[in-house]
XYZ file of N, CA and C in Angstrom:
804
model
N -33.229 -24.581 27.756
C -33.541 -24.273 26.372
C -34.792 -25.024 25.953
N -35.528 -24.430 25.050
C -36.811 -25.002 24.661
C -36.803 -25.374 23.192
N -37.631 -26.323 22.875
C -37.766 -26.744 21.492
C -39.211 -27.129 21.262
N -39.813 -26.592 20.210
C -41.206 -26.885 19.900
C -41.263 -28.038 18.919
N -42.132 -29.015 19.199
C -42.378 -30.094 18.260
C -43.870 -30.233 18.097
N -44.283 -30.782 16.972
C -45.702 -30.991 16.731
C -45.960 -32.475 16.574
N -47.007 -32.934 17.288
C -47.289 -34.358 17.276
C -47.667 -34.845 15.900
N -48.266 -33.985 15.092
C -48.714 -34.420 13.780
C -47.556 -34.790 12.868
N -46.335 -34.330 13.196
C -45.169 -34.672 12.390
C -44.438 -35.897 12.931
N -44.976 -36.482 14.002
C -44.404 -37.685 14.605
C -42.951 -37.450 15.045
N -42.703 -36.246 15.605
C -41.385 -35.951 16.141
C -41.235 -36.601 17.514
N -40.252 -36.711 17.446
C -40.108 -37.135 18.803
C -40.144 -35.840 19.772
N -29.218 -39.373 40.432
C -29.459 -38.922 40.786
C -29.912 -39.347 41.285
N -29.347 -41.425 41.870
C -30.540 -41.020 42.624
C -30.453 -39.548 42.981
N -29.341 -38.885 42.724
C -29.218 -37.459 43.004
C -28.158 -36.883 42.099
N -28.307 -35.626 41.728
C -27.255 -34.912 41.013
C -26.265 -34.429 42.070
N -25.032 -34.817 41.924
C -24.086 -34.554 42.988
C -23.788 -33.074 43.110
N -23.367 -32.697 44.321
C -23.065 -31.303 44.632
C -21.880 -30.823 43.809
N -22.064 -29.749 43.082
C -20.995 -29.189 42.266
C -20.233 -28.175 43.106
N -18.960 -28.474 43.359
C -18.191 -27.608 44.230
C -17.680 -26.366 43.513
N -17.418 -26.465 42.217
C -16.895 -25.304 41.508
C -17.050 -25.515 40.019
N -17.345 -24.447 39.293
C -17.398 -24.486 37.839
C -16.310 -23.562 37.324
N -15.278 -24.166 36.711
C -14.097 -23.398 36.360
C -14.038 -23.017 34.896
N -14.999 -23.445 34.082
C -14.950 -23.111 32.679
C -16.246 -23.485 32.020
N -16.353 -23.192 30.732
C -17.561 -23.535 30.002
C -17.194 -23.994 28.614
N -18.036 -24.867 28.050
C -17.785 -25.373 26.708
C -18.383 -24.426 25.689
N -17.745 -24.373 24.522
C -18.226 -23.453 23.505
C -18.462 -24.129 22.169
N -18.134 -25.417 22.043
C -18.274 -26.091 20.755
C -19.735 -26.369 20.450
N -20.006 -26.734 19.178
C -21.370 -27.085 18.789
C -21.820 -28.312 19.555
N -23.109 -28.420 19.882
C -23.596 -29.532 20.689
C -23.443 -30.862 19.983
N -23.134 -31.902 20.793
C -23.095 -33.262 20.292
C -24.490 -33.861 20.349
N -24.735 -34.977 19.655
C -26.046 -35.613 19.733
C -26.389 -35.984 21.168
N -27.638 -35.872 21.533
C -28.097 -36.150 22.887
C -27.912 -37.610 23.230
N -27.492 -37.871 24.504
C -27.393 -39.242 24.967
C -28.767 -39.878 25.059
N -29.761 -39.096 25.382
C -31.136 -39.584 25.441
C -31.965 -38.858 24.390
N -32.671 -39.586 23.536
C -33.544 -38.917 22.559
C -34.641 -38.122 23.256
N -35.209 -37.181 22.528
C -36.300 -36.372 23.065
C -37.514 -37.235 23.372
N -38.330 -36.816 24.349
C -39.626 -37.476 24.551
C -40.467 -37.414 23.276
N -41.357 -38.381 23.127
C -42.206 -38.487 21.935
C -43.666 -38.447 22.360
N -44.471 -37.630 21.694
C -45.924 -37.652 21.884
C -46.555 -37.963 20.533
N -47.298 -39.065 20.459
C -47.851 -39.547 19.195
C -49.370 -39.595 19.269
N -50.088 -38.924 18.371
C -51.553 -38.992 18.385
C -52.035 -40.394 18.045
N -53.120 -40.799 18.708
C -53.712 -42.119 18.466
C -55.119 -41.987 17.908
N -55.932 -41.130 18.523
C -57.303 -40.928 18.051
C -57.733 -39.504 18.370
N -58.830 -39.056 17.769
C -59.310 -37.699 18.017
C -58.432 -36.681 17.318
N -58.009 -35.646 18.055
C -57.153 -34.611 17.479
C -55.847 -35.219 16.977
N -55.589 -35.046 15.694
C -54.358 -35.553 15.109
C -53.260 -34.497 15.056
N -53.621 -33.256 15.397
C -52.618 -32.198 15.405
C -52.775 -31.366 16.666
N -51.697 -31.285 17.420
C -51.656 -30.454 18.618
C -50.199 -30.091 18.840
N -49.945 -29.289 19.849
C -48.590 -28.780 20.081
C -47.985 -29.413 21.322
N -46.737 -29.820 21.201
C -45.987 -30.266 22.372
C -44.730 -29.419 22.496
N -44.402 -29.057 23.706
C -43.228 -28.219 23.966
C -42.345 -28.897 24.996
N -41.076 -29.069 24.653
C -40.115 -29.642 25.585
C -39.607 -28.554 26.519
N -39.661 -28.826 27.818
C -39.207 -27.849 28.805
C -38.388 -28.543 29.881
N -37.390 -27.853 30.448
C -36.718 -28.393 31.625
C -37.730 -28.587 32.756
N -37.606 -29.683 33.474
C -38.588 -29.990 34.512
C -38.582 -28.943 35.616
N -37.459 -28.240 35.812
C -37.443 -27.212 36.860
C -38.429 -26.091 36.586
N -38.928 -25.986 35.349
C -39.948 -24.992 35.025
C -41.362 -25.534 35.226
N -41.488 -26.770 35.623
C -42.797 -27.390 35.824
C -43.319 -27.101 37.231
N -44.640 -27.094 37.386
C -45.189 -27.039 38.747
C -44.930 -28.366 39.451
N -44.938 -28.325 40.769
C -44.807 -29.565 41.526
C -43.430 -30.176 41.497
N -42.398 -29.372 41.189
C -41.016 -29.849 41.215
C -40.277 -29.131 42.333
N -39.569 -29.877 43.150
C -38.813 -29.286 44.239
C -37.400 -29.853 44.242
N -36.477 -29.092 44.831
C -35.088 -29.533 44.882
C -34.826 -30.256 46.188
N -34.134 -31.385 46.079
C -33.759 -32.164 47.265
C -32.406 -32.800 46.992
N -31.417 -32.500 47.833
C -30.070 -33.051 47.665
C -29.549 -32.851 46.246
N -29.740 -31.645 45.718
C -29.236 -31.263 44.407
C -29.894 -32.013 43.256
N -31.105 -32.529 43.457
C -31.849 -33.132 42.357
C -33.278 -32.622 42.402
N -33.976 -32.723 41.281
C -35.374 -32.316 41.195
C -36.263 -33.519 41.451
N -37.167 -33.371 42.406
C -38.039 -34.477 42.781
C -39.489 -34.002 42.742
N -40.421 -34.923 42.517
C -41.840 -34.548 42.472
C -42.419 -34.393 43.871
N -43.227 -33.356 44.075
C -43.901 -33.204 45.361
C -44.898 -34.344 45.537
N -45.121 -34.721 46.786
C -46.071 -35.787 47.064
C -45.454 -37.158 47.173
N -44.138 -37.271 46.917
C -43.439 -38.542 47.038
C -42.448 -38.451 48.193
N -42.150 -39.565 48.874
C -41.135 -39.522 49.927
C -39.816 -39.002 49.373
N -39.220 -38.038 50.066
C -37.983 -37.434 49.590
C -36.896 -38.490 49.443
N -36.234 -38.459 48.306
C -35.151 -39.388 48.041
C -35.561 -40.667 47.354
N -36.868 -40.894 47.168
C -37.321 -42.149 46.572
C -37.672 -42.022 45.099
N -37.835 -40.823 44.581
C -38.203 -40.638 43.175
C -37.555 -39.361 42.664
N -37.320 -39.311 41.356
C -36.734 -38.125 40.752
C -37.256 -37.971 39.330
N -37.142 -36.741 38.820
C -37.534 -36.464 37.441
C -36.371 -36.723 36.489
N -36.684 -37.087 35.258
C -35.746 -36.863 34.175
C -35.674 -35.359 33.921
N -34.628 -34.920 33.222
C -34.393 -33.485 33.061
C -35.466 -32.773 32.248
N -36.060 -33.461 31.274
C -36.952 -32.803 30.320
C -38.348 -33.395 30.372
N -39.355 -32.510 30.397
C -40.750 -32.925 30.336
C -41.415 -32.352 29.098
N -42.704 -32.631 28.959
C -43.457 -32.206 27.783
C -44.719 -31.482 28.226
N -44.986 -30.326 27.603
C -46.246 -29.615 27.802
C -47.096 -29.827 26.555
N -48.292 -30.378 26.731
C -49.210 -30.635 25.620
C -50.304 -29.574 25.646
N -50.581 -28.971 24.502
C -51.663 -27.994 24.384
C -52.374 -28.190 23.055
N -53.627 -27.725 22.992
C -54.407 -27.842 21.766
C -54.974 -29.216 21.521
N -54.959 -30.062 22.542
C -55.512 -31.411 22.413
C -56.896 -31.406 23.063
N -57.911 -31.177 22.269
C -59.267 -31.008 22.798
C -60.007 -32.324 22.974
N -59.625 -33.333 22.212
C -60.303 -34.626 22.325
C -59.378 -35.719 21.832
N -59.711 -36.948 22.195
C -58.944 -38.083 21.715
C -57.857 -38.518 22.676
N -56.974 -39.373 22.179
C -55.889 -39.921 22.990
C -54.575 -39.829 22.224
N -53.496 -39.896 22.973
C -52.150 -39.923 22.401
C -51.288 -40.787 23.313
N -50.079 -41.038 22.874
C -49.117 -41.797 23.670
C -47.906 -40.924 23.941
N -47.535 -40.811 25.215
C -46.341 -40.056 25.606
C -45.247 -41.039 26.001
N -44.084 -40.919 25.374
C -42.986 -41.850 25.618
C -41.727 -41.093 26.030
N -41.007 -41.655 26.985
C -39.776 -41.066 27.497
C -38.678 -42.128 27.510
N -37.494 -41.728 27.066
C -36.331 -42.613 27.117
C -35.616 -42.430 28.457
N -35.094 -43.534 29.000
C -34.310 -43.445 30.230
C -33.300 -44.583 30.254
N -32.356 -44.500 31.166
C -31.333 -45.527 31.312
C -31.399 -46.140 32.707
N -30.728 -47.282 32.873
C -30.590 -47.898 34.184
C -31.561 -49.009 34.487
N -32.399 -49.425 33.519
C -33.370 -50.487 33.790
C -32.678 -51.781 34.187
N -31.509 -52.038 33.593
C -30.794 -53.272 33.908
C -30.260 -53.273 35.335
N -30.196 -52.097 35.963
C -29.712 -51.981 37.340
C -30.841 -51.743 38.336
N -32.089 -51.948 37.898
C -33.214 -51.845 38.817
C -34.047 -50.597 38.700
N -33.633 -49.641 37.847
C -34.395 -48.408 37.702
C -35.629 -48.623 36.828
N -36.707 -47.978 37.213
C -37.942 -47.996 36.442
C -38.664 -46.690 36.684
N -39.981 -46.712 36.591
C -40.751 -45.508 36.838
C -42.014 -45.471 36.019
N -42.696 -44.329 36.067
C -43.934 -44.158 35.314
C -44.027 -42.729 34.790
N -44.784 -42.576 33.726
C -45.102 -41.246 33.225
C -46.093 -40.609 34.194
N -45.851 -39.357 34.545
C -46.737 -38.650 35.455
C -47.347 -37.424 34.807
N -48.546 -37.047 35.258
C -49.210 -35.835 34.783
C -49.561 -34.977 35.996
N -49.360 -33.677 35.881
C -49.686 -32.740 36.956
C -51.166 -32.415 36.891
N -51.904 -32.690 37.987
C -53.355 -32.465 37.974
C -53.759 -31.144 38.614
N -52.784 -30.302 38.903
C -53.051 -29.014 39.532
C -52.648 -28.959 40.981
N -52.579 -30.111 41.634
C -52.166 -30.165 43.035
C -51.105 -31.224 43.302
N -51.009 -32.230 42.441
C -50.039 -33.306 42.661
C -49.747 -34.015 41.340
N -48.689 -34.812 41.365
C -48.345 -35.640 40.215
C -49.066 -36.979 40.306
N -49.770 -37.319 39.237
C -50.519 -38.570 39.171
C -49.791 -39.511 38.213
N -49.485 -40.710 38.680
C -48.791 -41.687 37.843
C -49.777 -42.373 36.908
N -49.385 -42.507 35.652
C -50.231 -43.126 34.635
C -49.781 -44.562 34.379
N -50.696 -45.426 33.953
C -50.284 -46.782 33.556
C -49.211 -46.694 32.473
N -48.081 -47.304 32.731
C -46.912 -47.130 31.868
C -46.338 -48.475 31.458
N -45.998 -48.587 30.195
C -45.336 -49.779 29.666
C -43.878 -49.450 29.386
N -42.967 -50.281 29.901
C -41.535 -50.065 29.702
C -40.984 -51.147 28.784
N -40.264 -50.709 27.760
C -39.672 -51.620 26.786
C -38.165 -51.406 26.756
N -37.407 -52.492 26.907
C -35.958 -52.416 26.750
C -35.631 -52.464 25.262
N -34.889 -51.475 24.775
C -34.596 -51.366 23.356
C -33.405 -52.244 22.981
N -33.502 -52.914 21.850
C -32.428 -53.780 21.391
C -31.234 -52.951 20.929
N -30.046 -53.461 21.230
C -28.799 -52.816 20.821
C -28.733 -51.355 21.264
N -29.263 -51.082 22.448
C -29.254 -49.729 22.993
C -29.236 -49.807 24.512
N -28.547 -48.877 25.184
C -28.588 -48.845 26.646
C -29.870 -48.232 27.186
N -30.701 -47.689 26.295
C -31.907 -46.985 26.717
C -33.106 -47.912 26.809
N -34.042 -47.526 27.648
C -35.366 -48.140 27.707
C -36.389 -47.066 27.368
N -37.582 -47.494 26.970
C -38.629 -46.561 26.556
C -39.863 -46.787 27.417
N -40.297 -45.724 28.096
C -41.489 -45.772 28.949
C -42.609 -45.000 28.267
N -43.742 -45.662 28.011
C -44.853 -45.047 27.282
C -46.149 -45.168 28.079
N -46.971 -44.124 28.002
C -48.260 -44.118 28.688
C -49.291 -43.417 27.819
N -50.549 -43.870 27.853
C -51.611 -43.160 27.134
C -51.974 -41.871 27.862
N -52.211 -40.799 27.099
C -52.648 -39.533 27.676
C -53.922 -39.087 26.966
N -54.712 -38.267 27.646
C -56.035 -37.912 27.108
C -56.316 -36.418 27.111
N -55.300 -35.586 27.254
C -55.584 -34.159 27.253
C -54.347 -33.313 27.423
N -54.571 -32.001 27.511
C -53.488 -31.051 27.701
C -52.875 -31.215 29.089
N -51.663 -30.721 29.254
C -51.075 -30.739 30.581
C -49.567 -30.884 30.567
N -49.019 -30.977 31.780
C -47.591 -31.182 31.993
C -47.346 -32.673 32.193
N -46.445 -33.230 31.403
C -46.126 -34.652 31.490
C -44.619 -34.814 31.699
N -44.251 -35.742 32.567
C -42.838 -35.998 32.845
C -42.670 -37.460 33.234
N -41.447 -37.939 33.115
C -41.156 -39.301 33.571
C -40.596 -39.231 34.982
N -41.198 -39.980 35.883
C -40.782 -40.023 37.282
C -40.076 -41.350 37.506
N -38.808 -41.260 37.846
C -37.920 -42.423 37.888
C -37.661 -42.847 39.333
N -37.660 -44.150 39.566
C -37.385 -44.679 40.898
C -36.917 -46.124 40.761
N -36.408 -46.679 41.848
C -36.001 -48.083 41.854
C -37.260 -48.943 41.879
N -37.475 -49.704 40.810
C -38.663 -50.552 40.721
C -38.332 -52.031 40.857
N -37.076 -52.387 40.663
C -36.663 -53.797 40.748
C -35.414 -53.893 41.619
N -35.578 -53.858 42.948
C -34.405 -53.887 43.830
C -33.517 -55.107 43.615
N -34.126 -56.201 43.138
C -33.336 -57.417 42.934
C -32.288 -57.256 41.838
N -32.431 -56.207 41.010
C -31.466 -55.968 39.934
C -30.342 -55.029 40.353
N -30.393 -54.534 41.569
C -29.332 -53.642 42.022
C -27.991 -54.357 41.937
N -26.922 -53.639 41.622
C -25.672 -54.285 41.254
C -24.980 -55.080 42.347
N -25.280 -54.840 43.605
C -24.681 -55.644 44.661
C -25.745 -55.944 45.696
N -25.442 -56.907 46.561
C -26.347 -57.232 47.647
C -26.129 -56.370 48.873
N -25.223 -55.420 48.770
C -24.929 -54.554 49.902
C -26.029 -53.518 50.087
N -26.212 -53.011 51.299
C -27.211 -51.955 51.518
C -26.741 -50.620 50.952
N -27.671 -49.687 50.887
C -27.390 -48.336 50.391
C -26.589 -47.564 51.430
N -25.564 -46.849 50.990
C -24.731 -46.074 51.907
C -25.411 -44.774 52.324
N -25.069 -44.296 53.500
C -25.429 -42.939 53.906
C -24.264 -42.021 53.561
N -24.548 -40.977 52.789
C -23.519 -40.028 52.371
C -23.926 -38.643 52.859
N -23.027 -37.963 53.578
C -23.349 -36.612 54.032
C -22.796 -35.551 53.092
N -21.840 -35.923 52.239
C -21.309 -34.984 51.252
C -20.740 -35.783 50.102
N -21.031 -35.346 48.905
C -20.387 -35.913 47.721
C -20.290 -34.807 46.691
N -19.111 -34.563 46.202
C -18.949 -33.481 45.244
C -17.726 -33.680 44.384
N -17.615 -32.868 43.358
C -16.443 -32.871 42.501
C -16.329 -31.508 41.842
N -15.174 -31.250 41.285
C -14.953 -30.025 40.536
C -15.245 -30.270 39.064
N -15.571 -29.190 38.334
C -15.813 -29.271 36.909
C -15.008 -28.195 36.193
N -14.603 -28.511 34.965
C -13.833 -27.558 34.166
C -14.116 -27.806 32.694
N -14.373 -26.734 31.951
C -14.550 -26.873 30.517
C -13.257 -27.301 29.845
N -13.368 -28.044 28.751
C -12.197 -28.521 28.022
C -12.233 -27.992 26.594
N -11.068 -27.904 25.973
C -10.978 -27.444 24.593
C -11.751 -28.386 23.679
N -12.497 -27.809 22.745
C -13.262 -28.624 21.813
C -14.641 -28.989 22.316
N -15.000 -28.529 23.517
C -16.322 -28.831 24.063
C -16.268 -29.952 25.079
N -17.233 -29.983 25.944
C -17.283 -31.002 26.980
C -16.827 -30.466 28.326
N -16.810 -31.348 29.308
C -16.501 -30.974 30.686
C -15.630 -32.045 31.324
N -14.653 -31.613 32.095
C -13.829 -32.536 32.866
C -14.291 -32.517 34.318
N -14.622 -33.687 34.848
C -14.921 -33.861 36.265
C -13.634 -34.326 36.958
N -13.317 -33.744 38.113
C -12.074 -34.149 38.756
C -12.128 -33.922 40.264
N -11.190 -34.592 40.950
C -10.985 -34.444 42.396
C -12.280 -34.644 43.182
N -12.966 -35.745 42.919
C -14.189 -36.064 43.665
C -13.846 -36.325 45.132
N -14.723 -35.877 46.015
C -14.526 -36.109 47.442
C -15.875 -36.296 48.117
N -15.850 -36.817 49.321
C -17.096 -37.026 50.042
C -16.858 -37.579 51.426
N -17.964 -37.896 52.102
C -17.909 -38.412 53.468
C -18.927 -39.534 53.623
N -18.449 -40.697 54.029
C -19.315 -41.775 54.493
C -19.188 -41.793 56.016
N -20.089 -41.135 56.751
C -19.870 -40.923 58.188
C -19.825 -42.202 59.016
N -20.465 -43.261 58.535
C -20.522 -44.494 59.324
C -19.535 -45.548 58.838
N -18.769 -45.239 57.787
C -17.807 -46.197 57.248
C -16.440 -45.540 57.249
N -15.582 -45.932 58.173
C -14.272 -45.307 58.326
C -13.167 -46.297 57.972
N -12.031 -45.740 57.557
C -10.859 -46.560 57.220
C -11.225 -47.707 56.282
N -11.966 -47.368 55.241
C -12.467 -48.385 54.310
C -12.006 -48.069 52.893
N -11.841 -49.108 52.096
C -11.567 -48.909 50.678
C -12.835 -48.387 50.006
N -12.712 -47.269 49.292
C -13.825 -46.675 48.550
C -13.483 -46.751 47.064
N -14.375 -47.349 46.289
C -14.150 -47.514 44.850
C -15.270 -46.843 44.079
N -14.899 -46.071 43.071
C -15.925 -45.507 42.193
C -15.804 -46.128 40.806
N -16.952 -46.220 40.126
C -17.001 -46.687 38.741
C -17.951 -45.786 37.972
N -17.526 -45.306 36.808
C -18.391 -44.534 35.925
C -19.028 -45.503 34.939
N -20.333 -45.685 35.045
C -21.078 -46.527 34.111
C -21.541 -45.622 32.980
N -21.032 -45.874 31.794
C -21.206 -44.970 30.655
C -22.020 -45.652 29.567
N -23.355 -45.506 29.570
C -24.174 -46.195 28.566
C -23.831 -45.803 27.139
N -23.428 -44.546 26.920
C -23.158 -44.090 25.565
C -21.739 -44.341 25.088
N -20.876 -44.867 25.977
C -19.487 -45.161 25.640
C -18.792 -43.939 25.037
N -19.070 -42.762 25.601
C -18.505 -41.520 25.073
C -17.634 -40.800 26.089
N -17.419 -41.393 27.266
C -16.680 -40.750 28.345
C -15.270 -41.328 28.400
N -14.281 -40.463 28.571
C -12.890 -40.896 28.614
C -12.257 -40.488 29.937
N -11.117 -41.113 30.247
C -10.401 -40.768 31.458
C -10.403 -41.894 32.466
N -10.357 -41.519 33.736
C -10.311 -42.497 34.826
C -11.732 -42.935 35.163
N -12.189 -44.007 34.543
C -13.566 -44.456 34.738
C -13.728 -45.310 35.986
N -12.641 -45.600 36.675
C -12.721 -46.287 37.959
C -11.489 -45.923 38.775
N -11.604 -46.028 40.080
C -10.492 -45.725 40.964
C -10.822 -46.116 42.392
N -9.805 -46.269 43.224
C -10.002 -46.679 44.619
C -9.075 -45.879 45.526
N -9.601 -45.480 46.688
C -8.817 -44.809 47.721
C -9.294 -45.318 49.075
N -8.538 -45.003 50.123
C -8.942 -45.344 51.484
C -9.561 -44.123 52.156
N -10.675 -44.336 52.849
C -11.243 -43.261 53.660
C -10.470 -43.163 54.972
N -10.592 -41.996 55.625
C -9.846 -41.818 56.864
C -10.689 -42.207 58.075
N -10.211 -41.857 59.264
C -10.870 -42.272 60.500
C -12.208 -41.585 60.721
N -12.503 -40.539 59.949
C -13.800 -39.864 60.062
C -14.710 -40.147 58.868
N -14.262 -41.014 57.957
C -15.078 -41.366 56.797
C -14.858 -40.497 55.582
N -13.927 -39.532 55.667
C -13.646 -38.670 54.518
C -12.826 -39.422 53.469
N -13.132 -39.172 52.205
C -12.334 -39.746 51.123
C -12.148 -38.697 50.036
N -11.058 -38.831 49.290
C -10.766 -37.879 48.218
C -10.075 -38.602 47.071
N -10.628 -38.432 45.864
C -10.028 -39.009 44.662
C -9.199 -37.939 43.951
N -8.281 -37.349 44.669
C -7.427 -36.314 44.101
C -6.582 -36.904 42.974
N -6.566 -36.211 41.843
C -5.794 -36.682 40.705
C -6.570 -37.531 39.725
N -7.768 -37.962 40.100
C -8.620 -38.744 39.204
C -9.549 -37.800 38.438
N -9.792 -38.103 37.164
C -10.693 -37.253 36.382
C -11.278 -38.041 35.224
N -12.403 -37.543 34.710
C -12.984 -38.097 33.490
C -13.621 -36.957 32.705
N -13.684 -37.125 31.391
C -14.156 -36.072 30.492
C -15.420 -36.544 29.789
N -16.454 -35.704 29.828
C -17.730 -36.016 29.188
C -17.950 -35.050 28.029
N -18.691 -35.472 26.990
C -19.055 -34.540 25.917
C -20.107 -33.555 26.403
N -20.554 -32.656 25.530
C -21.551 -31.665 25.937
C -22.872 -32.322 26.308
N -23.215 -33.406 25.635
C -24.427 -34.157 25.957
C -24.009 -35.530 26.455
N -24.519 -35.938 27.603
C -24.043 -37.196 28.171
C -25.023 -37.750 29.195
N -24.850 -39.016 29.485
C -25.523 -39.703 30.580
C -24.496 -40.618 31.237
N -24.394 -40.570 32.557
C -23.578 -41.584 33.219
C -24.130 -41.872 34.608
N -23.781 -43.051 35.106
C -24.131 -43.470 36.462
C -22.836 -43.536 37.259
N -22.787 -42.830 38.375
C -21.642 -42.879 39.276
C -21.936 -43.918 40.357
N -21.183 -45.015 40.338
C -21.353 -46.098 41.312
C -20.214 -46.013 42.321
N -20.554 -45.804 43.595
C -19.582 -45.751 44.686
C -19.816 -46.931 45.608
N -18.725 -47.607 45.971
C -18.876 -48.810 46.798
C -17.789 -48.842 47.865
N -18.203 -49.224 49.087
C -17.267 -49.431 50.183
C -17.268 -50.913 50.538
N -16.599 -51.250 51.619
C -16.552 -52.648 52.031
C -17.904 -53.168 52.496
N -18.837 -52.252 52.825
C -20.100 -52.716 53.405
C -21.353 -52.144 52.758
N -21.237 -51.202 51.801
C -22.428 -50.609 51.206
C -22.071 -49.951 49.880
N -23.075 -49.462 49.187
C -22.836 -48.771 47.919
C -23.895 -47.699 47.732
N -23.661 -46.814 46.757
C -24.616 -45.775 46.402
C -24.403 -45.443 44.933
N -25.472 -45.014 44.254
C -25.381 -44.653 42.847
C -26.077 -43.323 42.605
N -25.525 -42.557 41.688
C -26.126 -41.303 41.259
C -26.202 -41.297 39.737
N -27.321 -40.849 39.209
C -27.508 -40.746 37.766
C -27.378 -39.282 37.370
N -26.560 -39.031 36.374
C -26.397 -37.653 35.890
C -26.647 -37.633 34.387
N -27.586 -36.786 33.971
C -27.963 -36.660 32.564
C -27.901 -35.190 32.178
N -27.292 -34.902 31.061
C -27.275 -33.530 30.547
C -27.216 -33.586 29.036
N -28.042 -32.796 28.400
C -27.920 -32.707 26.951
C -28.291 -31.323 26.476
N -27.742 -30.983 25.324
C -27.922 -29.674 24.720
C -28.862 -29.815 23.548
N -29.884 -28.949 23.503
C -30.852 -28.992 22.413
C -30.646 -27.814 21.476
N -31.033 -28.024 20.227
C -31.081 -26.908 19.294
C -32.232 -25.998 19.681
N -32.147 -24.727 19.294
C -33.210 -23.762 19.574
C -34.174 -23.661 18.408
N -34.371 -24.761 17.699
C -35.225 -24.720 16.522
C -36.687 -24.748 16.919
N -37.547 -24.169 16.108
C -38.989 -24.152 16.338
C -39.644 -25.045 15.308
């Protein structure tokens, strides 16, 4: 879905896991977004131009890898897009500031604002600010013209990762989804394979920055002799708009996935 904003009004994973089945859909009115919209603010020159919010999958230079959207030109698995980018048009001269909200800075996530130059994504000098009394951080970069802008997220501070264990190798990770009455989605019966870690305790934790997710936010099971594990009977419910980090940990390694989804109004 798209939404038009005008700068003159001062408007504002490591992978998305494999979805095994979609059994329903939500129909209630959208809840407030877990992440605010990107902001483009004029600084000098043209004080009025148009910005359009678009899903990054509609941008050039975006490719799918392990069920997530990643920028071309980067090592696969090392960087990913946020869901929404900004298209700037009508900016003939001057400068502006493009800002994107993201989560996970306290766990080592960072990144930079990128612009598509026609053949590749170019990272811009970016300042990241941790917001007070908020789980979000704000990444801002100066821009000087029209184009496609997006936030490219990656691990920038490995020392902040939640454990000293190495990253796990996962050959499959998935869960079922089902719409719930009143809006939102229930995730349930997560399963996966850690091929090199067998007969191990596997623990998941849902890190919920918005404190809006209910249900089984943590659980533990044993993997079998081939590394398969299944959290049958475990579930959690998210609103229509949400952000969460899925943290999976075994006796010897861990892995995290960031999942962000929000519903926008179709206002112009």
